[in-house]
CSV table of C-alpha atoms and ligand atoms in Angstrom, one decimal:
chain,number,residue,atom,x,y,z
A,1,UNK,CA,188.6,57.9,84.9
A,2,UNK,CA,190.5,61.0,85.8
A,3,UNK,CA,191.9,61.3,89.2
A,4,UNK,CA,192.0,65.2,90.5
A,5,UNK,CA,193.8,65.9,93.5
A,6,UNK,CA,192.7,69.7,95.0
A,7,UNK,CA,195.1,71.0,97.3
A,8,UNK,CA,195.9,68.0,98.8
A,9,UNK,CA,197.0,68.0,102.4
A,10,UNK,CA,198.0,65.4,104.7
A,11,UNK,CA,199.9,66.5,108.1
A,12,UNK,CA,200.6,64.1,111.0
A,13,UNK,CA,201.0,64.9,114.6
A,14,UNK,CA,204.5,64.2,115.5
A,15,UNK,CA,205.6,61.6,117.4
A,16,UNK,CA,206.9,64.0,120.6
A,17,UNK,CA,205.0,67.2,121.8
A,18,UNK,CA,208.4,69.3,120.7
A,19,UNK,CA,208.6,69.0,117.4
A,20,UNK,CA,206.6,70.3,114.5
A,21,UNK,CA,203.8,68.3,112.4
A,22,UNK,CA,204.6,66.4,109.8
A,23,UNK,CA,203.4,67.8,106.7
A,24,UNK,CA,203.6,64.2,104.3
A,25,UNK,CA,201.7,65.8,101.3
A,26,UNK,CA,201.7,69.5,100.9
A,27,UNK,CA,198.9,71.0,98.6
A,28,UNK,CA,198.9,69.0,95.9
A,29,UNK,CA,196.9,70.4,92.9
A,30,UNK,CA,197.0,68.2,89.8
A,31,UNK,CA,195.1,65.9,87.4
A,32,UNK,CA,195.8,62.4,86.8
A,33,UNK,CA,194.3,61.8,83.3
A,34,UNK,CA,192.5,59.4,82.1
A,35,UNK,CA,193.5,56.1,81.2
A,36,UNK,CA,197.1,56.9,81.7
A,37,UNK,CA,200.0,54.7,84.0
A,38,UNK,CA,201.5,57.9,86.5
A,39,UNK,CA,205.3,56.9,88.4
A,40,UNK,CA,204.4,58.7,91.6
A,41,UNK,CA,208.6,59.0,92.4
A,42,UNK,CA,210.5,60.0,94.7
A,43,UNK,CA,213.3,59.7,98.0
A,44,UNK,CA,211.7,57.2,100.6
A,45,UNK,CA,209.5,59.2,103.3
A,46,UNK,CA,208.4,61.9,100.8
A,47,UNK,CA,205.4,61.1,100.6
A,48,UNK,CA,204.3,58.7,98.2
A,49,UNK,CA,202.6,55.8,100.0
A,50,UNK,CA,200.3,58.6,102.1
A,51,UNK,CA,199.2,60.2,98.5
A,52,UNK,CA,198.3,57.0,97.4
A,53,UNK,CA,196.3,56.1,101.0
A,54,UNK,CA,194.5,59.3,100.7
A,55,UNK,CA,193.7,58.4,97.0
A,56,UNK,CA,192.4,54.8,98.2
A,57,UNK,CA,190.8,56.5,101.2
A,58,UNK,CA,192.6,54.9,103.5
A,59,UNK,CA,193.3,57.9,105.1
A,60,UNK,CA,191.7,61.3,105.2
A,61,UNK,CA,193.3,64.1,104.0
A,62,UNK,CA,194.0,67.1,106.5
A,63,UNK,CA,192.8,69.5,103.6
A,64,UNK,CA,192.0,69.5,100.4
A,65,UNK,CA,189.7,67.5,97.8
A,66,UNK,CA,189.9,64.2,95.7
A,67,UNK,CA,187.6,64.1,92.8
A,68,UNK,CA,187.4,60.7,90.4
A,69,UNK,CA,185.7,62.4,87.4
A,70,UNK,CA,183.6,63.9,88.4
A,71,UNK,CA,183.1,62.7,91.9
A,72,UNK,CA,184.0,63.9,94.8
A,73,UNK,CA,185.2,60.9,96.5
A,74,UNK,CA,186.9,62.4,99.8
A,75,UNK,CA,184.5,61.5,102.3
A,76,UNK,CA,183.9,57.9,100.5
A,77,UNK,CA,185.3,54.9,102.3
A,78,UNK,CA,187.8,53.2,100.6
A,79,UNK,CA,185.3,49.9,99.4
A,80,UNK,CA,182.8,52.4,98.0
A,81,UNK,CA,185.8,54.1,95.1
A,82,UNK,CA,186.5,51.5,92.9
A,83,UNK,CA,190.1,51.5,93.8
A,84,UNK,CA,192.0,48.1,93.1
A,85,UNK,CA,195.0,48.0,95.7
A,86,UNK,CA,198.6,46.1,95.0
A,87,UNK,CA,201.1,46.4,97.9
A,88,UNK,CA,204.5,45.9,97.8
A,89,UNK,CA,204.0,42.6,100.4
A,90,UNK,CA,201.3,40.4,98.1
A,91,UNK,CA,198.9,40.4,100.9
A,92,UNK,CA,197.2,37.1,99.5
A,93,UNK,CA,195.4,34.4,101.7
A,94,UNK,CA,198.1,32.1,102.6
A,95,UNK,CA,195.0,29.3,103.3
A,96,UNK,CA,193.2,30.0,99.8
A,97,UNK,CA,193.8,29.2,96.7
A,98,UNK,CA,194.9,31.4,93.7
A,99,UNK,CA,191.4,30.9,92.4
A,100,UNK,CA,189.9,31.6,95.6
A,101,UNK,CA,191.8,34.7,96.5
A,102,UNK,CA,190.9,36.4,92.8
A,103,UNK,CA,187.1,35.4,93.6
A,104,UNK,CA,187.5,36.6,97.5
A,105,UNK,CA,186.3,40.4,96.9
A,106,UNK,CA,183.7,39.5,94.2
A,107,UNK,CA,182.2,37.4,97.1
A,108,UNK,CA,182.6,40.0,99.5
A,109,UNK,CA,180.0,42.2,97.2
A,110,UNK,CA,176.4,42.6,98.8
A,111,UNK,CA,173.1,42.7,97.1
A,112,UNK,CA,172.8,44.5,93.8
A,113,UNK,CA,176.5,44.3,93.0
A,114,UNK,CA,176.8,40.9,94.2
A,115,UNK,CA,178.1,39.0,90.1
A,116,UNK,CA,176.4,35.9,89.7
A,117,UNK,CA,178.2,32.2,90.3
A,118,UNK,CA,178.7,32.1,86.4
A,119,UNK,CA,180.1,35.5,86.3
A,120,UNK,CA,181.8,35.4,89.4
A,121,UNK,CA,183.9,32.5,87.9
A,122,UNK,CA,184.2,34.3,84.0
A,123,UNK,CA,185.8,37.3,85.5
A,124,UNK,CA,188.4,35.8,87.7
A,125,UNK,CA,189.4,33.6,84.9
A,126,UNK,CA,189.9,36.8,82.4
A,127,UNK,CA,192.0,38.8,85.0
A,128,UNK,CA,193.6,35.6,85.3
A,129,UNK,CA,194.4,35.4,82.0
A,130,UNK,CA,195.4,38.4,81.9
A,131,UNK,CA,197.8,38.5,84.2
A,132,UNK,CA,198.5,34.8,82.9
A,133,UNK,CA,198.2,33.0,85.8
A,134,UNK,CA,195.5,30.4,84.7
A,135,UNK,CA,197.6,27.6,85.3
A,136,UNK,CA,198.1,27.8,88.5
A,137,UNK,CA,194.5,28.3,89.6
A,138,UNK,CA,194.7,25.4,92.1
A,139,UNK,CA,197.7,26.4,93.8
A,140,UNK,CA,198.4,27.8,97.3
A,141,UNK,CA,200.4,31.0,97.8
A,142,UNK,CA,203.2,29.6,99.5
A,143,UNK,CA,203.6,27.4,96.0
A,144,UNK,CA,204.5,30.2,93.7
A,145,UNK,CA,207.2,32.7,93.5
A,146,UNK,CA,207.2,35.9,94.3
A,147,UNK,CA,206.7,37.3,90.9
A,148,UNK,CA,203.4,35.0,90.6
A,149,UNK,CA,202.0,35.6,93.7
A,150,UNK,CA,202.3,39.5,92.7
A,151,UNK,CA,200.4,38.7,89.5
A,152,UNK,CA,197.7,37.0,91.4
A,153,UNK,CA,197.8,40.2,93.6
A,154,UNK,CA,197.3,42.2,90.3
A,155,UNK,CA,194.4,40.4,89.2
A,156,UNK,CA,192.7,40.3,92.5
A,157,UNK,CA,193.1,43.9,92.5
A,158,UNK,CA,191.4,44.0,88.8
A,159,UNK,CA,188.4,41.5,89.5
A,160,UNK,CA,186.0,43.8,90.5
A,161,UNK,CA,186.4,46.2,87.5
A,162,UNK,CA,188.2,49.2,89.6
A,163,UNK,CA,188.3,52.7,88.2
A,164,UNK,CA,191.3,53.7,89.2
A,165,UNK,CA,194.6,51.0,89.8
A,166,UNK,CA,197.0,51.7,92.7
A,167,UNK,CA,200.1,50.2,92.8
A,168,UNK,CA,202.6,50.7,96.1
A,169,UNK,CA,206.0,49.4,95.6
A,170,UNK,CA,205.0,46.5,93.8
A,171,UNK,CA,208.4,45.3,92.6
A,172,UNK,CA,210.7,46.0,95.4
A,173,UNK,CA,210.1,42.3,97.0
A,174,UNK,CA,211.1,40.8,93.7
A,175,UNK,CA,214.5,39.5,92.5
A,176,UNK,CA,216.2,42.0,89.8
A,177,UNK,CA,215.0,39.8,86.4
A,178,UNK,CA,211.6,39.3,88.2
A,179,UNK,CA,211.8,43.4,88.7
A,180,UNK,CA,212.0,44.3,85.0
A,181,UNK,CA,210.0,41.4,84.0
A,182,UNK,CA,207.4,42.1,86.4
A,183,UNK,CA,207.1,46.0,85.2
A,184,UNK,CA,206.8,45.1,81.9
A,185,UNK,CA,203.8,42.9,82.5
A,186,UNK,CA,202.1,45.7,84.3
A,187,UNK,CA,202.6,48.0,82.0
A,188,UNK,CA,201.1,45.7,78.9
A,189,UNK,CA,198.3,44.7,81.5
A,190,UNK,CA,197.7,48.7,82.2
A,191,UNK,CA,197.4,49.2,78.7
A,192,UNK,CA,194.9,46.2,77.9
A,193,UNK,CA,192.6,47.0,80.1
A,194,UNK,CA,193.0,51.0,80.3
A,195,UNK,CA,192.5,51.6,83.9
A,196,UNK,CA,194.0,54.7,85.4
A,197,UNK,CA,196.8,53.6,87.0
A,198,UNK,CA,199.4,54.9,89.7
A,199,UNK,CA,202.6,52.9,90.4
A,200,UNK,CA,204.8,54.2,93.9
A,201,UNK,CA,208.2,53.7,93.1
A,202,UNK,CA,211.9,55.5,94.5
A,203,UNK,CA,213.2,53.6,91.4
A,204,UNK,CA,213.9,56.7,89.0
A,205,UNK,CA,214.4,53.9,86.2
A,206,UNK,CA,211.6,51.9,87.3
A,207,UNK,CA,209.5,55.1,87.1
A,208,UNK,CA,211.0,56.5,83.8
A,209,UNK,CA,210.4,53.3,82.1
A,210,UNK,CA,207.0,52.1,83.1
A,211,UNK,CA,205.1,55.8,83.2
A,212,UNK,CA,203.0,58.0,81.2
A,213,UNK,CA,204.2,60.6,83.4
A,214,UNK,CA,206.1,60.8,86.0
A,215,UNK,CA,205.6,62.9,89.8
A,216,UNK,CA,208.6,63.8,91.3
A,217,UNK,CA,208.1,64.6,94.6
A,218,UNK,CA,210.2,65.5,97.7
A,219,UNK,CA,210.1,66.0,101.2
A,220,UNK,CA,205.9,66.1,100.4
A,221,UNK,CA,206.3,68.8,98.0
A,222,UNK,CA,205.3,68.0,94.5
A,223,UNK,CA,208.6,69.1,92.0
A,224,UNK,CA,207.6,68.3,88.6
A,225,UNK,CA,205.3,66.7,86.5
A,226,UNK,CA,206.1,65.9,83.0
A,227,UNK,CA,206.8,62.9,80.5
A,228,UNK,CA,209.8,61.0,81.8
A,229,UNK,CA,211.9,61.7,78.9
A,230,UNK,CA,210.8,65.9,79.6
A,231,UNK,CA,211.6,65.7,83.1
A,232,UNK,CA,215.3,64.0,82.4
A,233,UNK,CA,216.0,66.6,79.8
A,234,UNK,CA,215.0,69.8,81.3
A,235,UNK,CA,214.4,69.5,85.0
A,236,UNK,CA,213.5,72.5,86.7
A,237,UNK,CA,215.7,72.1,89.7
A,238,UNK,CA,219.0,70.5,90.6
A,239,UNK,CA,217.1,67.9,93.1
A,240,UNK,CA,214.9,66.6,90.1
A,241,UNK,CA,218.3,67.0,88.1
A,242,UNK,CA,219.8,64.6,90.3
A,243,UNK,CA,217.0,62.2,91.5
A,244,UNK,CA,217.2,61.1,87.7
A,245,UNK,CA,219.3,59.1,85.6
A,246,UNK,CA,222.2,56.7,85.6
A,247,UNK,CA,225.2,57.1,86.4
A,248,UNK,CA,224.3,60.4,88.1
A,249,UNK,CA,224.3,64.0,86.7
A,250,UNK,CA,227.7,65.3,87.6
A,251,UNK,CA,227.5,68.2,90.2
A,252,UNK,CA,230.3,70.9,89.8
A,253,UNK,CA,230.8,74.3,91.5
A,254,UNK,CA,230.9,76.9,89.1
A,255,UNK,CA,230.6,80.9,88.1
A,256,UNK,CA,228.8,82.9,85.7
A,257,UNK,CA,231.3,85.9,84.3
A,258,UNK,CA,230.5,88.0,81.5
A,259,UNK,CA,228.3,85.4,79.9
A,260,UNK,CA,230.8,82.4,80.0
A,261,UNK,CA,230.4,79.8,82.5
A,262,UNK,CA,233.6,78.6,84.6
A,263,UNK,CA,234.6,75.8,86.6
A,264,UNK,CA,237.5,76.7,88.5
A,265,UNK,CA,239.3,78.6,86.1
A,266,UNK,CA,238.4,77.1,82.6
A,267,UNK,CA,236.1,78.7,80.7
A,268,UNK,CA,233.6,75.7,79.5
A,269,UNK,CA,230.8,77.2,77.8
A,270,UNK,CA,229.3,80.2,76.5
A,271,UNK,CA,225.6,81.2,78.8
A,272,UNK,CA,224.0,83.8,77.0
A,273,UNK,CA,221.5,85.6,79.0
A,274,UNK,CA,222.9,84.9,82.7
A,275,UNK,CA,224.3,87.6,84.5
A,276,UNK,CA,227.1,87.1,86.8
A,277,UNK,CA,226.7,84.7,89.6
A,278,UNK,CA,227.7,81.7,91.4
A,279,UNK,CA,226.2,78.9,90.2
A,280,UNK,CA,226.0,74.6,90.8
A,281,UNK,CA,226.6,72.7,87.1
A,282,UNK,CA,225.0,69.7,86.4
A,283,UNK,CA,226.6,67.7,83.5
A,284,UNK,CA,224.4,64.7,82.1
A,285,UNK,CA,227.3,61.5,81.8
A,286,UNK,CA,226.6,62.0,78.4
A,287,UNK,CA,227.1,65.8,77.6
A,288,UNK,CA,230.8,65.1,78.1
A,289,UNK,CA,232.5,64.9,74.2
A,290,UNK,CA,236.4,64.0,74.2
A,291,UNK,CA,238.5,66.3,72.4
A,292,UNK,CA,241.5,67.1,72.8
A,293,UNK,CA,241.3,71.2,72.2
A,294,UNK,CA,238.6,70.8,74.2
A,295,UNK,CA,238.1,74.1,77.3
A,296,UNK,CA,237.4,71.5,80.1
A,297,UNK,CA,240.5,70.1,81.4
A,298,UNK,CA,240.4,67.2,84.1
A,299,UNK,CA,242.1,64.5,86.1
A,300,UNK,CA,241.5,61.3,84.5
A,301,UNK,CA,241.2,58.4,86.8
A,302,UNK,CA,239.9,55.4,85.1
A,303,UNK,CA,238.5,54.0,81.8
A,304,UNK,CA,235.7,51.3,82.0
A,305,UNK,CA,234.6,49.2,78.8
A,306,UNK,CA,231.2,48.2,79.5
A,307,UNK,CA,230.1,46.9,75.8
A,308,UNK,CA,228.3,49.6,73.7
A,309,UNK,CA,229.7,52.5,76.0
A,310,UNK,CA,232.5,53.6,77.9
A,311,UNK,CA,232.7,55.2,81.3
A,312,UNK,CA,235.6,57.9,82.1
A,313,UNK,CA,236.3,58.7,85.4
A,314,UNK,CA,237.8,61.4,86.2
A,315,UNK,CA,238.3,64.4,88.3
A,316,UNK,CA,238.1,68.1,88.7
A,317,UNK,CA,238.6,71.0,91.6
A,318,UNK,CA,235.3,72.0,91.2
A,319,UNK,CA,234.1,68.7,91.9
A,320,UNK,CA,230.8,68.6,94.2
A,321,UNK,CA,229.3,65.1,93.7
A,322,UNK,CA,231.3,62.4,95.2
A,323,UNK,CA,232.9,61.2,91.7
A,324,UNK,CA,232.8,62.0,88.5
A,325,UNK,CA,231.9,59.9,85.1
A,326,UNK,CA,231.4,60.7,81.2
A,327,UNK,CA,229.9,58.0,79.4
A,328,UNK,CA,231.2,57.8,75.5
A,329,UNK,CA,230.6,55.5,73.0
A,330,UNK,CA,233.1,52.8,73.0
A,331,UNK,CA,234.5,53.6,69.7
A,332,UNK,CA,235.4,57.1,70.7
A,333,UNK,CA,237.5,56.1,73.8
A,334,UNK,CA,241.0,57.5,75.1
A,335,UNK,CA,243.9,55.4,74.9
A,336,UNK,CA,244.7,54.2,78.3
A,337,UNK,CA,247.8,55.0,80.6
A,338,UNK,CA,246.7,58.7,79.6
A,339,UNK,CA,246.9,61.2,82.7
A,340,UNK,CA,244.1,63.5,81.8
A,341,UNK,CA,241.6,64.0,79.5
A,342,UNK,CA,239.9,67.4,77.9
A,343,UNK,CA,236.2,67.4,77.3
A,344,UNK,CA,233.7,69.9,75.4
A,345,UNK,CA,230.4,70.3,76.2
A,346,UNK,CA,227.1,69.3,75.2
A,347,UNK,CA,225.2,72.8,75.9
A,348,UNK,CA,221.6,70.6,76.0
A,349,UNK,CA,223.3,68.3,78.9
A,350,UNK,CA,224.7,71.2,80.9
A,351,UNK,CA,221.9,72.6,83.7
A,352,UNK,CA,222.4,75.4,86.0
A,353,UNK,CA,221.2,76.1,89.4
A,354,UNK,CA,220.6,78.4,92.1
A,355,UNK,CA,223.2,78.1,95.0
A,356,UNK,CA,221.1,78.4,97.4
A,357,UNK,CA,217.6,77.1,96.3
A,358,UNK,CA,218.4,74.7,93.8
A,359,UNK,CA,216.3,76.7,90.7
A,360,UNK,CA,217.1,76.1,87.3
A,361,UNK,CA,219.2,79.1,86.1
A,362,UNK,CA,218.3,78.9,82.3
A,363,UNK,CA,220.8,80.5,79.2
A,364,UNK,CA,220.1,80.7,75.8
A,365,UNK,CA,216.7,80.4,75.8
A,366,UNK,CA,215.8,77.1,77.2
B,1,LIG,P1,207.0,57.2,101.3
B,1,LIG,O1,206.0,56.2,100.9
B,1,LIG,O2,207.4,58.2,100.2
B,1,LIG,O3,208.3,56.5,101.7
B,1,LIG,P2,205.3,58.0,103.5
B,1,LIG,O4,204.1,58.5,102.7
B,1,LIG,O5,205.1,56.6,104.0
B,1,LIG,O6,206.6,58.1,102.5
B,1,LIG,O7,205.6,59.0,104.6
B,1,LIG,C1,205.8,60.4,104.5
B,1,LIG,C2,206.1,61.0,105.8
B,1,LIG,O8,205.0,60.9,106.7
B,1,LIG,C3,207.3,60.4,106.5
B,1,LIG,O9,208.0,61.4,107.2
B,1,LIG,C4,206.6,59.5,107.6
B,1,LIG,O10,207.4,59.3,108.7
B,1,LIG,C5,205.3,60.2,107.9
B,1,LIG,N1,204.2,59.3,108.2
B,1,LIG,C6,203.6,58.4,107.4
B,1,LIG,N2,202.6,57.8,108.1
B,1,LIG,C7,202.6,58.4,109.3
B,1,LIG,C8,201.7,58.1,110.5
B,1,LIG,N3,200.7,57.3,110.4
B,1,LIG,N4,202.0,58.9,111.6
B,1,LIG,C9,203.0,59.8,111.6
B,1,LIG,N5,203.8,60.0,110.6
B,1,LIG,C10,203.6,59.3,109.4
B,2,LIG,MG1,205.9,54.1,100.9
């Protein structure tokens, strides 16, 4: 089942007469397709969790449409959508069973939809297979650990056959193992059973891992919708630039001058196409190549073997993130005791950007 989302709009008063309405989610126009897991992503308070409660019907949007095919759902209440919830607190029945709190919203169904006994008790044993839980039917909630008692969350959320799956936060009460455990299972359950999902997450990993595609949102306004591997590569601004990836995409000041980009004054790289201007460089960890007649000269500070790779950190006047790191493969590192280093650049990991907006500044036609 598709999810559409028509100029989307969600403002809330604010909390003291001064101050202007909050806009949470600001006219979001985009199509969920079907069948497909979407990372909803970004800073906490953008927005996420009030996309999703619009999308649940949990709260009314201020504007705008939500359509699941076909259907216009908007002015459904939230038990007549089909939605299957999971918070990031389990919200199970601390006095019911596992069994009991899979079967709770099958029982809750009236009159047509009501599932017989029989069927009742055939479903909540497949989700909870699926989510492979079956041995632990008997057991309170207070008996498992936190990465079960989110599975039995999961599969009450999937007993009653919901067309769409929303997920809020679903790992962040977890332990880190649990975490990546955890998303893997969702993602193999998402796949099994084909629902259109969406998973909230400020986790850029989490998202990038787990997702379809990701939305990167901020401050309510959507930024960019792509495959996670798309958006890492070619961002379309510096904030999706540097909401993504680890270590973090190194911020430098820099200038445009006769179609060679500088940073303080080194020539580092050839930007056909941009005229002259002042510009913010982002440099992905790994668009940073040691050689030693390389154009970008810099301060180096420390080496870091960490198995497979390398970090170097080092420094630069043009410096505007709070530190600076390549990452190189381990066999490529510089000898140590060395006080600086000399890099050339990877022109696919090197992104421009407005100074004042943020905008992607392209060059040589990408
Ligand atoms: P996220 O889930 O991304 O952390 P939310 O969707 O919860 O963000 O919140 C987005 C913005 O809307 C925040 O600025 C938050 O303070 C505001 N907000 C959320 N719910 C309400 C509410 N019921 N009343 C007023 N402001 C709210
Ligand atoms: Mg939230």
């Amino acid at each position: 089942m598709k999810i559409v989302l028509q100029h989307l709009t969600k403002s809330f008063p604010s909390r003291d007469k001064k101050s202007a309405d909050v806009i949470a989610v600001n006219d979001f126009d985009f199509e969920i397709p079907d069948g497909k897991l979407i990372g909803l992503l970004g800073p906490s308070g953008c927005g996420k969790s009030t996309t999703l409660n619009l999308i649940c019907g949990l709260l009314t949007p201020t504007f705008g449409r939500i359509f699941f095919g076909e259907d216009d759902v908007t002015d459904l209440p939230p038990e007549n959508r089909g939605v299957g919830l999971v918070f990031q607190n389990y919200a199970l029945y601390p006095h019911l069973t596992v069994r009991k709190n899979i079967l709770f919203p099958l029982q809750n169904l009236k009159g047509a939809e009501r599932p017989s006994k029989a069927e009742m008790e055939e479903r909540m044993l497949q989700c909870a297979r699926l989510v492979q839980i079956e041995s632990l039917l008997e057991r309170k909630p207070a008996e498992l650990s936190g990465g079960q008692q989110q599975r039995v969350a999961i599969a009450r959320a999937l007993v009653k056959r919901p067309r769409v799956l929303l997920l809020d936060e679903p790992l962040s009460n977890l332990d880190a193992r649990l975490r990546l455990q955890t998303r893997e299972e969702i993602r193999r359950i998402q796949r099994e059973t084909g629902v259109t999902t969406v998973f909230v997450t400020h986790d850029q990993e989490e998202a990038m891992s787990i997702s379809d595609r990701i939305v990167v949102m901020n401050a309510g306004v959507l930024q960019q919708i792509d495959r996670p591997q798309t958006v890492y590569d070619d961002p379309i601004n510096q904030f999706v630039a540097q909401f993504l990836g680890t270590p973090p995409i190194n911020m430098f000041s820099g200038r445009v001058r006769d179609g060679r980009l500088f940073l303080g004054e080194q020539s580092v790289l050839v930007v056909p196409g941009v005229s002259d201007c002042e510009v913010n460089v982002g440099i992905r960890p790994e668009g940073f190549v040691i050689d030693p007649e390389g154009p970008l000269g810099c301060e180096l500070l420390a080496v870091e073997v960490m198995g497979r790779d390398t970090s170097v950190v080092f420094d630069h006047s043009a410096r505007l993130s709070p530190s600076l790191r390549a990452v190189i493969p381990s066999e490529e590192r510089t000898h140590a005791g060395e006080r600086s280093v000399r890099f050339s650049l990877k022109p696919s990991k090197v992104f421009l950007f407005d100074k004042t907006a943020g905008a992607r500044v392209r060059f040589g036609g990408k």
